[in-house]
Amino acid sequence: PDGYADPLMAILEEAIPAAVEQDPTKWNGYCLRPLDVARAPDTPFARMVGRGAIDAHLDYTLETQLDDGSWPLAWSWEQVDGDAWRQVEKDWKGYHAVQNLIVLRAFGRVDA
């Protein structure tokens, strides 16, 4: 609503750069990565993250795709219930594959 957008954007201008992990060596862990925030080049958050971090994360995303077309997950709870995890892992990898492809396409890194 009017009156809330500007103050909220001011808060996000400070919070997003501080919250997004800029170090590519940490992106294989559980963290907030550039493309988690900037999902397309025309979003206001892309400006807040910065093009350098976005380009690095796009490269990282392409480099870490697995042979089966999925990407490794940053978490697991296999130790809790291995059988359930093996099924859920497939579901989550499928979800993340679709999400990654949407973002890669938005930035012109894969063909439509």
Short mmCIF file of C-alpha atoms in Angstrom, two decimals:
data_model
loop_
_atom_site.label_atom_id
_atom_site.label_comp_id
_atom_site.label_asym_id
_atom_site.label_seq_id
_atom_site.Cartn_x
_atom_site.Cartn_y
_atom_site.Cartn_z
CA PRO A 1 0.00 0.00 0.00
CA ASP A 2 0.98 3.61 -0.54
CA GLY A 3 2.96 4.94 2.36
CA TYR A 4 4.57 1.60 3.16
CA ALA A 5 6.60 0.92 0.01
CA ASP A 6 9.24 3.62 0.46
CA PRO A 7 10.01 2.91 4.14
CA LEU A 8 10.10 -0.82 3.45
CA MET A 9 12.45 -0.38 0.49
CA ALA A 10 14.73 1.75 2.68
CA ILE A 11 14.93 -1.10 5.19
CA LEU A 12 15.59 -3.63 2.42
CA GLU A 13 18.32 -1.41 0.93
CA GLU A 14 20.30 -2.01 4.12
CA ALA A 15 19.18 -5.53 4.96
CA ILE A 16 19.65 -7.29 1.62
CA PRO A 17 23.32 -6.48 1.01
CA ALA A 18 24.10 -7.44 4.61
CA ALA A 19 22.13 -10.70 4.46
CA VAL A 20 23.23 -12.05 1.07
CA GLU A 21 26.34 -14.21 1.17
CA GLN A 22 28.84 -12.79 -1.31
CA ASP A 23 31.53 -15.46 -0.88
CA PRO A 24 31.16 -18.18 -3.55
CA THR A 25 33.05 -20.68 -1.38
CA LYS A 26 30.12 -20.62 1.05
CA TRP A 27 27.32 -21.04 -1.51
CA ASN A 28 27.34 -24.83 -1.21
CA GLY A 29 26.15 -24.45 2.38
CA TYR A 30 22.89 -23.20 3.82
CA CYS A 31 22.87 -19.44 3.23
CA LEU A 32 21.06 -16.66 1.39
CA ARG A 33 22.70 -16.48 -2.04
CA PRO A 34 22.46 -13.68 -4.63
CA LEU A 35 19.99 -15.46 -6.91
CA ASP A 36 17.76 -16.34 -3.95
CA VAL A 37 17.03 -12.63 -3.75
CA ALA A 38 17.57 -11.38 -7.29
CA ARG A 39 15.54 -13.85 -9.37
CA ALA A 40 15.44 -11.67 -12.50
CA PRO A 41 17.50 -8.74 -13.77
CA ASP A 42 14.61 -6.28 -13.61
CA THR A 43 13.75 -6.77 -9.93
CA PRO A 44 14.62 -3.99 -7.47
CA PHE A 45 16.56 -6.53 -5.44
CA ALA A 46 19.00 -7.20 -8.29
CA ARG A 47 20.31 -3.66 -7.87
CA MET A 48 20.70 -4.22 -4.13
CA VAL A 49 22.68 -7.44 -4.59
CA GLY A 50 24.94 -6.11 -7.35
CA ARG A 51 25.67 -7.38 -10.84
CA GLY A 52 29.07 -8.83 -9.90
CA ALA A 53 27.58 -11.13 -7.28
CA ILE A 54 24.72 -12.05 -9.60
CA ASP A 55 27.05 -12.95 -12.47
CA ALA A 56 29.26 -14.98 -10.14
CA HIS A 57 26.25 -16.86 -8.81
CA LEU A 58 24.93 -17.50 -12.33
CA ASP A 59 28.33 -18.99 -13.25
CA TYR A 60 28.34 -21.04 -10.04
CA THR A 61 24.84 -22.32 -10.76
CA LEU A 62 25.82 -23.50 -14.22
CA GLU A 63 29.04 -25.08 -12.94
CA THR A 64 27.37 -27.04 -10.13
CA GLN A 65 24.60 -28.67 -12.14
CA LEU A 66 24.80 -32.45 -11.73
CA ASP A 67 24.87 -34.97 -14.58
CA ASP A 68 21.20 -35.81 -14.00
CA GLY A 69 20.23 -32.15 -14.55
CA SER A 70 19.59 -31.40 -10.89
CA TRP A 71 21.62 -29.42 -8.38
CA PRO A 72 22.94 -30.55 -4.99
CA LEU A 73 20.87 -29.50 -2.01
CA ALA A 74 22.39 -27.48 0.83
CA TRP A 75 20.66 -29.55 3.50
CA SER A 76 19.74 -33.11 4.40
CA TRP A 77 17.87 -34.94 7.11
CA GLU A 78 18.82 -38.40 5.92
CA GLN A 79 20.11 -39.23 9.41
CA VAL A 80 16.56 -38.81 10.76
CA ASP A 81 14.75 -41.03 8.24
CA GLY A 82 16.85 -42.26 5.32
CA ASP A 83 13.98 -43.80 3.33
CA ALA A 84 11.80 -40.71 3.56
CA TRP A 85 14.75 -38.44 2.77
CA ARG A 86 15.60 -40.31 -0.44
CA GLN A 87 12.08 -39.62 -1.76
CA VAL A 88 11.91 -36.05 -0.51
CA GLU A 89 15.38 -35.33 -1.89
CA LYS A 90 14.17 -36.23 -5.39
CA ASP A 91 11.17 -33.92 -4.98
CA TRP A 92 13.31 -31.01 -3.73
CA LYS A 93 15.92 -31.51 -6.43
CA GLY A 94 13.16 -31.36 -9.03
CA TYR A 95 11.76 -28.18 -7.52
CA HIS A 96 15.18 -26.53 -7.40
CA ALA A 97 15.98 -27.61 -10.95
CA VAL A 98 12.87 -25.86 -12.23
CA GLN A 99 13.58 -22.74 -10.13
CA ASN A 100 17.21 -22.59 -11.27
CA LEU A 101 16.21 -22.94 -14.91
CA ILE A 102 13.66 -20.13 -14.55
CA VAL A 103 16.34 -17.83 -13.10
CA LEU A 104 18.97 -18.86 -15.65
CA ARG A 105 16.50 -18.15 -18.46
CA ALA A 106 15.55 -14.76 -16.96
CA PHE A 107 19.23 -13.75 -17.08
CA GLY A 108 19.70 -15.14 -20.61
CA ARG A 109 21.99 -17.97 -19.54
CA VAL A 110 19.87 -20.76 -21.07
CA ASP A 111 17.61 -20.85 -24.09
CA ALA A 112 13.86 -20.82 -23.60
#
